Short mmCIF file of C-alpha atoms in Angstrom, two decimals:
data_model
loop_
_atom_site.label_atom_id
_atom_site.label_comp_id
_atom_site.label_asym_id
_atom_site.label_seq_id
_atom_site.Cartn_x
_atom_site.Cartn_y
_atom_site.Cartn_z
CA MET A 167 -10.45 67.53 -7.48
CA GLU A 168 -11.47 64.10 -8.68
CA THR A 169 -9.13 62.51 -11.64
CA PHE A 170 -10.13 60.09 -14.27
CA GLY A 171 -8.49 58.77 -17.41
CA PHE A 172 -10.22 57.47 -20.35
CA LEU A 173 -8.33 55.02 -23.55
CA VAL A 174 -8.85 55.64 -26.88
CA HIS A 175 -7.72 54.63 -30.33
CA PRO A 176 -8.08 55.77 -33.68
CA MET A 177 -11.03 54.84 -35.50
CA ASP A 178 -9.34 54.56 -39.01
CA ILE A 179 -6.35 55.74 -41.28
CA GLU A 180 -7.54 58.86 -41.80
CA ASP A 181 -7.60 59.77 -37.67
CA VAL A 182 -3.81 58.58 -38.27
CA VAL A 183 -3.56 61.37 -40.69
CA LYS A 184 -4.78 63.39 -38.10
CA LYS A 185 -1.72 63.66 -36.20
CA TYR A 186 1.09 62.16 -38.88
CA LYS A 187 0.49 63.71 -42.03
CA ILE A 188 2.99 61.39 -43.26
CA ALA A 189 0.79 58.28 -42.83
CA LYS A 190 -1.19 59.53 -45.84
CA LYS A 191 1.66 58.49 -48.01
CA ILE A 192 2.25 55.20 -46.45
CA SER A 193 0.20 52.49 -47.44
CA PRO A 194 -2.02 50.98 -44.68
CA LYS A 195 -0.58 48.03 -43.92
CA VAL A 196 2.68 49.81 -43.46
CA VAL A 197 0.76 52.69 -40.71
CA GLY A 198 -0.67 49.71 -38.99
CA SER A 199 2.82 48.21 -38.75
CA ILE A 200 4.71 51.43 -37.10
CA LEU A 201 1.40 51.67 -34.96
CA LYS A 202 1.77 48.52 -33.30
CA ARG A 203 5.13 49.11 -32.28
CA ARG A 204 4.09 52.74 -30.10
CA ARG A 205 3.58 53.92 -26.70
CA PRO A 206 0.88 54.68 -25.27
CA PHE A 207 1.11 58.49 -24.89
CA VAL A 208 -1.49 61.02 -23.33
CA ILE A 209 -3.02 63.18 -26.57
CA SER A 210 -5.11 65.74 -24.26
CA GLU A 211 -6.07 67.35 -20.94
CA VAL A 212 -9.86 67.58 -20.08
CA SER A 213 -11.19 70.06 -17.56
CA GLY A 214 -14.33 72.08 -16.82
CA ILE A 215 -16.40 69.45 -15.51
CA LYS A 216 -18.63 70.50 -12.72
CA SER A 217 -20.89 68.30 -10.74
CA LYS A 218 -24.41 69.14 -9.29
CA THR A 219 -23.21 68.80 -6.42
CA GLY A 220 -20.18 71.03 -6.51
CA ALA A 221 -17.89 68.23 -7.08
CA GLU A 222 -15.03 68.62 -10.17
CA ALA A 223 -12.30 66.40 -11.71
CA ILE A 224 -9.96 66.87 -14.45
CA GLY A 225 -8.69 63.91 -16.68
CA TRP A 226 -6.29 62.47 -19.52
CA PHE A 227 -7.47 61.01 -23.45
CA ILE A 228 -4.60 58.14 -23.64
CA VAL A 229 -4.30 57.15 -27.17
CA VAL A 230 -3.84 52.71 -27.50
CA PRO A 231 -2.30 52.24 -30.59
CA PHE A 232 -4.09 50.20 -32.27
CA LEU A 233 -6.39 50.41 -35.20
CA PRO A 234 -9.64 48.80 -35.08
CA HIS A 235 -9.32 45.33 -36.76
CA GLN A 236 -5.66 45.07 -34.81
CA PHE A 237 -7.62 44.80 -31.30
CA THR A 238 -8.48 40.97 -32.98
CA ASP A 239 -5.81 40.37 -34.82
CA LEU A 240 -2.92 40.64 -32.71
CA ASP A 241 -2.38 38.37 -29.75
CA GLU A 242 -4.86 38.50 -27.17
CA ASP A 243 -1.75 39.30 -24.96
CA TYR A 244 0.35 41.21 -26.57
CA VAL A 245 -2.98 43.56 -26.84
CA ILE A 246 -4.10 43.40 -23.03
CA GLU A 247 -0.74 44.10 -22.34
CA LYS A 248 -1.06 47.23 -24.50
CA ILE A 249 -3.89 48.75 -22.83
CA VAL A 250 -2.71 48.06 -19.23
CA LYS A 251 0.52 50.22 -20.37
CA ALA A 252 -1.82 52.75 -21.44
CA CYS A 253 -4.23 52.98 -17.88
CA ASP A 254 -0.28 52.85 -16.43
CA VAL A 255 0.36 56.45 -18.58
CA GLY A 256 -3.10 57.53 -16.86
CA ARG A 257 -2.27 56.47 -13.45
CA LYS A 258 0.95 58.25 -13.46
CA GLU A 259 -0.59 61.53 -14.86
CA GLY A 260 -2.97 61.05 -11.69
CA ALA A 261 -5.90 59.60 -12.78
CA LYS A 262 -8.07 57.31 -9.88
CA ILE A 263 -10.38 55.40 -12.73
CA ILE A 264 -9.41 54.82 -16.07
CA GLY A 265 -12.42 54.35 -18.69
CA LEU A 266 -11.64 51.38 -21.94
CA GLY A 267 -13.15 53.00 -24.61
CA ALA A 268 -14.48 51.44 -28.33
CA PHE A 269 -12.69 48.65 -28.97
CA THR A 270 -9.89 48.50 -25.57
CA ALA A 271 -13.07 47.53 -23.70
CA ILE A 272 -13.48 44.10 -25.82
CA PRO A 273 -10.43 41.94 -25.22
CA GLY A 274 -9.45 39.98 -22.37
CA GLY A 275 -13.31 38.88 -21.53
CA GLY A 276 -14.70 42.44 -21.52
CA GLY A 277 -11.79 44.34 -19.27
CA LYS A 278 -11.24 41.51 -17.26
CA LEU A 279 -7.90 40.96 -17.59
CA VAL A 280 -6.93 44.23 -17.59
CA ALA A 281 -9.03 44.95 -14.36
CA GLN A 282 -6.67 41.98 -13.35
CA ALA A 283 -3.35 43.41 -14.03
CA SER A 284 -4.38 47.07 -13.76
CA ARG A 285 -2.78 48.94 -10.89
CA VAL A 286 -5.45 51.37 -11.18
CA PRO A 287 -9.19 50.59 -11.16
CA VAL A 288 -11.22 50.69 -14.76
CA THR A 289 -14.59 50.15 -16.20
CA THR A 290 -15.47 50.01 -19.90
CA GLY A 291 -18.26 52.50 -19.67
CA ASN A 292 -21.01 50.09 -20.66
CA THR A 293 -23.49 50.73 -17.85
CA TYR A 294 -24.30 54.48 -19.03
CA THR A 295 -24.29 53.57 -22.88
CA ALA A 296 -27.46 51.42 -21.88
CA VAL A 297 -28.85 53.62 -19.98
CA LEU A 298 -28.63 56.21 -22.56
CA ALA A 299 -29.05 53.42 -25.42
CA ASN A 300 -32.59 52.94 -23.56
CA GLU A 301 -33.57 56.42 -23.08
CA GLY A 302 -33.30 57.64 -26.60
CA ALA A 303 -34.40 54.63 -28.83
CA LYS A 304 -37.56 55.18 -26.69
CA ALA A 305 -37.76 58.93 -27.05
CA ALA A 306 -37.02 58.82 -30.67
CA ALA A 307 -40.14 56.23 -30.86
CA ARG A 308 -42.09 58.96 -29.50
CA LYS A 309 -41.11 61.14 -31.68
CA MET A 310 -41.70 58.89 -34.59
CA GLY A 311 -45.04 57.95 -33.48
CA ILE A 312 -44.59 54.28 -32.97
CA GLU A 313 -46.47 52.36 -30.20
CA PRO A 314 -44.45 49.47 -29.04
CA ALA A 315 -46.95 47.90 -27.24
CA ALA A 316 -48.23 47.07 -30.69
CA SER A 317 -44.13 46.57 -32.31
CA THR A 318 -41.54 44.85 -33.08
CA LEU A 319 -37.69 45.27 -31.62
CA ALA A 320 -34.64 43.96 -32.73
CA VAL A 321 -31.51 43.93 -30.94
CA VAL A 322 -28.37 43.86 -32.92
CA GLY A 323 -25.28 42.37 -30.96
CA ALA A 324 -27.79 41.21 -28.28
CA THR A 325 -25.81 38.86 -26.78
CA GLY A 326 -23.35 41.68 -25.85
CA SER A 327 -23.31 43.54 -22.72
CA ILE A 328 -25.41 46.59 -24.30
CA GLY A 329 -27.33 44.57 -26.43
CA SER A 330 -28.35 41.91 -23.55
CA ILE A 331 -29.09 44.60 -20.89
CA SER A 332 -31.17 46.81 -23.36
CA ALA A 333 -32.78 43.09 -24.30
CA GLU A 334 -33.97 42.73 -21.49
CA VAL A 335 -35.29 46.20 -20.47
CA LEU A 336 -37.30 47.14 -23.40
CA ALA A 337 -38.66 44.02 -23.71
CA LYS A 338 -41.61 44.42 -21.52
CA ASP A 339 -42.40 47.01 -23.61
CA PHE A 340 -42.48 45.16 -26.86
CA GLU A 341 -45.21 43.03 -28.87
CA GLN A 342 -41.98 41.23 -30.24
CA VAL A 343 -38.54 41.13 -29.77
CA ILE A 344 -36.19 39.83 -32.11
CA LEU A 345 -32.62 38.96 -30.74
CA ILE A 346 -29.53 39.35 -33.56
CA GLY A 347 -26.61 37.54 -32.75
CA ARG A 348 -23.51 35.38 -33.48
CA ASP A 349 -23.13 32.72 -31.51
CA LYS A 350 -26.94 30.84 -30.85
CA ASN A 351 -26.65 29.26 -27.80
CA ARG A 352 -26.21 32.26 -26.01
CA LEU A 353 -29.03 34.03 -27.95
CA GLU A 354 -31.74 31.09 -26.92
CA THR A 355 -29.83 31.42 -23.64
CA LEU A 356 -31.11 35.43 -23.09
CA LYS A 357 -34.33 34.41 -25.11
CA GLU A 358 -35.03 32.11 -22.52
CA ARG A 359 -34.57 34.55 -19.63
CA ILE A 360 -36.92 37.42 -21.03
CA ALA A 361 -39.40 35.37 -22.12
CA LYS A 362 -40.02 34.08 -18.42
CA ASP A 363 -39.88 37.46 -17.19
CA ASN A 364 -42.12 38.76 -20.20
CA GLU A 365 -44.98 36.20 -20.75
CA ASN A 366 -47.20 38.37 -22.94
CA VAL A 367 -44.54 39.07 -24.87
CA ALA A 368 -42.68 36.77 -28.66
CA VAL A 369 -39.11 36.43 -28.66
CA MET A 370 -37.48 35.19 -31.11
CA ILE A 371 -33.77 34.41 -31.92
CA SER A 372 -31.73 34.83 -35.59
CA THR A 373 -28.33 34.83 -36.74
CA ASP A 374 -29.51 36.57 -39.72
CA LEU A 375 -29.14 39.88 -39.74
CA SER A 376 -32.01 40.13 -42.61
CA ALA A 377 -33.94 39.03 -39.63
CA ILE A 378 -34.13 43.10 -38.23
CA ARG A 379 -35.94 43.70 -41.18
CA PRO A 380 -40.19 43.60 -39.33
CA ALA A 381 -38.38 45.83 -36.69
CA ASP A 382 -39.57 49.17 -35.94
CA VAL A 383 -37.50 49.95 -33.36
CA ILE A 384 -33.63 48.58 -33.77
CA VAL A 385 -30.87 48.91 -31.27
CA THR A 386 -27.73 47.67 -33.05
CA VAL A 387 -24.50 47.05 -30.85
CA THR A 388 -22.21 44.88 -32.24
CA GLY A 389 -18.01 44.85 -32.22
CA ALA A 390 -18.16 45.32 -35.91
CA ALA A 391 -15.19 47.31 -37.11
CA LYS A 392 -17.11 48.47 -40.35
CA ALA A 393 -20.92 49.03 -40.99
CA VAL A 394 -23.29 45.82 -40.99
CA ILE A 395 -26.84 47.72 -41.83
CA SER A 396 -27.29 48.20 -45.06
CA PRO A 397 -30.35 50.56 -46.45
CA ASP A 398 -31.90 47.29 -47.79
CA ASP A 399 -31.93 46.02 -44.46
CA VAL A 400 -34.49 48.63 -42.57
CA LYS A 401 -37.81 49.29 -43.42
CA ALA A 402 -39.83 52.50 -43.75
CA GLY A 403 -40.40 54.18 -40.46
CA ALA A 404 -38.16 52.13 -38.53
CA VAL A 405 -35.88 53.74 -36.02
CA VAL A 406 -32.18 52.57 -35.70
CA CYS A 407 -30.71 53.54 -32.74
CA ASP A 408 -26.81 52.92 -33.34
CA VAL A 409 -24.74 52.45 -30.10
CA ALA A 410 -21.84 50.78 -32.08
CA ARG A 411 -18.25 52.94 -32.19
CA PRO A 412 -17.07 52.24 -34.96
CA ARG A 413 -20.85 52.83 -36.17
CA ASP A 414 -23.16 49.81 -37.59
CA VAL A 415 -24.96 51.95 -40.00
CA SER A 416 -23.38 53.70 -42.71
CA GLU A 417 -24.04 56.98 -43.50
CA ILE A 418 -25.46 55.85 -46.93
CA LEU A 419 -28.59 54.62 -45.30
CA ALA A 420 -28.75 57.40 -43.92
CA ARG A 421 -28.54 59.47 -47.58
CA ARG A 422 -30.44 56.52 -49.31
CA ARG A 423 -33.47 56.22 -46.78
CA ASN A 424 -35.27 59.51 -46.01
CA ASP A 425 -37.39 57.63 -44.10
CA VAL A 426 -35.97 55.90 -41.36
CA LEU A 427 -34.60 57.64 -38.77
CA VAL A 428 -30.59 57.09 -37.15
CA ILE A 429 -30.39 58.40 -34.14
CA ASP A 430 -27.16 57.90 -32.49
CA GLY A 431 -26.96 56.29 -29.11
CA GLY A 432 -25.12 56.82 -25.69
CA ILE A 433 -24.54 60.47 -25.64
CA ALA A 434 -25.04 62.14 -22.52
CA ARG A 435 -24.34 65.65 -21.33
CA VAL A 436 -22.19 66.26 -19.15
CA PRO A 437 -22.85 68.72 -16.01
CA GLY A 438 -20.45 72.26 -15.69
CA ASN A 439 -18.45 73.63 -18.92
CA PRO A 440 -16.37 70.82 -20.45
CA ASP A 441 -14.54 71.02 -23.44
CA LEU A 442 -13.33 66.97 -24.41
CA GLY A 443 -11.74 67.74 -27.76
CA HIS A 444 -11.35 66.46 -30.59
CA TYR A 445 -11.31 63.20 -30.04
CA VAL A 446 -14.70 62.68 -29.28
CA GLY A 447 -16.29 64.10 -31.99
CA LEU A 448 -18.48 65.82 -30.42
CA PRO A 449 -19.92 69.64 -29.62
CA LYS A 450 -19.25 71.14 -26.10
CA GLY A 451 -20.28 69.34 -23.13
CA MET A 452 -21.51 66.22 -24.22
CA ALA A 453 -19.64 62.41 -23.99
CA LEU A 454 -20.34 58.94 -25.21
CA GLY A 455 -21.86 57.12 -22.49
CA CYS A 456 -18.95 55.10 -21.67
CA MET A 457 -17.22 58.37 -21.32
CA ALA A 458 -19.76 60.00 -19.05
CA GLU A 459 -20.04 56.60 -16.80
CA THR A 460 -16.23 57.04 -16.23
CA ILE A 461 -16.14 60.78 -14.86
CA MET A 462 -19.48 60.39 -12.65
CA LEU A 463 -17.76 57.11 -10.89
CA ALA A 464 -14.66 59.62 -10.55
CA LEU A 465 -16.63 62.90 -9.55
CA ASP A 466 -19.03 60.06 -7.31
CA GLN A 467 -15.26 58.99 -5.24
CA ARG A 468 -16.46 55.12 -6.91
CA TYR A 469 -12.89 54.64 -7.56
CA GLU A 470 -13.39 50.88 -8.20
CA ASN A 471 -13.78 48.29 -11.02
CA TYR A 472 -17.01 48.89 -12.00
CA THR A 473 -18.57 47.61 -15.28
CA ILE A 474 -16.42 44.45 -16.40
CA GLY A 475 -17.01 41.31 -18.30
CA LYS A 476 -20.64 40.85 -20.60
CA ASP A 477 -23.20 40.76 -18.21
CA ILE A 478 -24.93 44.58 -16.74
CA SER A 479 -27.43 43.61 -14.04
CA ARG A 480 -30.57 45.49 -13.78
CA LYS A 481 -29.21 46.53 -10.00
CA LYS A 482 -26.30 48.52 -11.74
CA LEU A 483 -28.49 49.46 -14.75
CA GLU A 484 -30.41 51.44 -11.64
CA GLU A 485 -27.65 52.64 -9.94
CA MET A 486 -26.03 54.20 -12.53
CA SER A 487 -28.95 55.66 -13.64
CA GLN A 488 -29.56 57.14 -9.81
CA ILE A 489 -25.90 58.36 -10.23
CA ALA A 490 -26.25 60.24 -13.34
CA ALA A 491 -28.87 62.10 -11.90
CA LYS A 492 -27.11 62.67 -8.55
CA HIS A 493 -23.97 64.65 -10.31
CA GLY A 494 -26.28 66.16 -13.53
CA PHE A 495 -25.61 63.74 -16.52
CA ARG A 496 -28.68 63.59 -19.10
CA LEU A 497 -29.71 62.32 -22.23
CA ALA A 498 -27.65 64.79 -24.93
CA GLY A 499 -31.19 64.98 -26.92
CA LEU A 500 -31.17 63.13 -30.63
CA ARG A 501 -28.68 63.11 -32.69
CA GLY A 502 -27.74 61.40 -35.61
CA PHE A 503 -24.21 61.04 -37.72
CA GLU A 504 -23.15 64.09 -35.35
CA LYS A 505 -25.63 66.63 -35.87
CA LYS A 506 -28.49 67.50 -34.07
CA LEU A 507 -32.11 66.08 -35.25
CA SER A 508 -34.52 68.92 -34.86
CA ASP A 509 -38.40 68.55 -34.26
CA ALA A 510 -38.92 69.32 -37.83
CA ALA A 511 -36.19 66.80 -39.30
CA ILE A 512 -37.99 63.76 -37.45
CA GLU A 513 -41.86 64.92 -38.53
CA LYS A 514 -40.33 65.30 -42.09
CA ILE A 515 -38.92 61.55 -41.24
CA ARG A 516 -41.96 60.37 -40.55
CA GLN A 517 -44.05 61.85 -43.27
CA ASN A 518 -41.47 60.80 -45.83
CA ALA A 519 -42.61 57.05 -44.36
CA HIS A 520 -46.06 57.84 -44.79
CA HIS A 521 -46.19 58.58 -47.89
CA GLU A 522 -43.89 55.27 -48.52
CA ALA A 523 -46.49 53.58 -46.80
CA VAL A 524 -49.46 54.98 -48.81
CA ALA A 525 -47.54 54.30 -51.94
CA ASN A 526 -47.39 50.51 -50.90
CA ILE A 527 -51.03 49.95 -50.60
#
């Protein structure tokens, strides 16, 4: 039996209230102060995972008791120390590899310092998340009738590990690419790399989020603690692939814009009959790409530091695709705000976008 652990943390105060009802009666500031002093702990076990090869795996979800903003507000050494302690909680349970979920993957250079200090191998899971994001964005574009060769791609959070490799891989299919990030120098470097490999693709950069307005397909994967894309930022008929957790797109956009297709990026179907529990927030048998990567590395007995840092190579992306196929992992269809998107629902969005375009002629 192969084994893994996966680190999670509360996404907001409501998540804390689910476990500690009293948190509802206390100010968020006090809740945060109490949380940061708590030790990591196991919140659930996972079984029922079975690869196409016959290999099986069990795992443990381990809570790092920080709210999203605390991963950046608190001293980095303190944050990394707690993440490493959480890894050790998993090791003592029997985990041979640990996945760094959500904000636990950000401090210390994208897991580099955690990997150095941990007594068990770690991965951020960003490689398989990127594989799924790219597959999902392309599938959604096809459903909306978008022809990439005559369309514009925008990547928000383009200099992060998932954003940069997604931009590099998807760029070859589009007429124009817009890279949005906070660091202009890093955007310039990425632009040069993409332009060099794709001479016929126009590549632009911006530190202003409003630059996404001409885009037909948007892949967004920032490390923001709150939604960053508003309803007025997106044009009619666009596809938005939201890979970030917490989300970059608020549900307000979906409610106000019935002419825009928003999909959850990076959702995988896990082989076997697993129930990953409430912390995943997905139907039985589904997992976020970062979780899926951790599970498949365990199934493949690849007990090594895998996706670490901010650079993901195309070679590693291809390798992860091969490992996924070997063990029976695949894209879990198109979903939006944790609900399945039917073909009829997507066609309705496409028609709404068409009517909007006609009305504006």
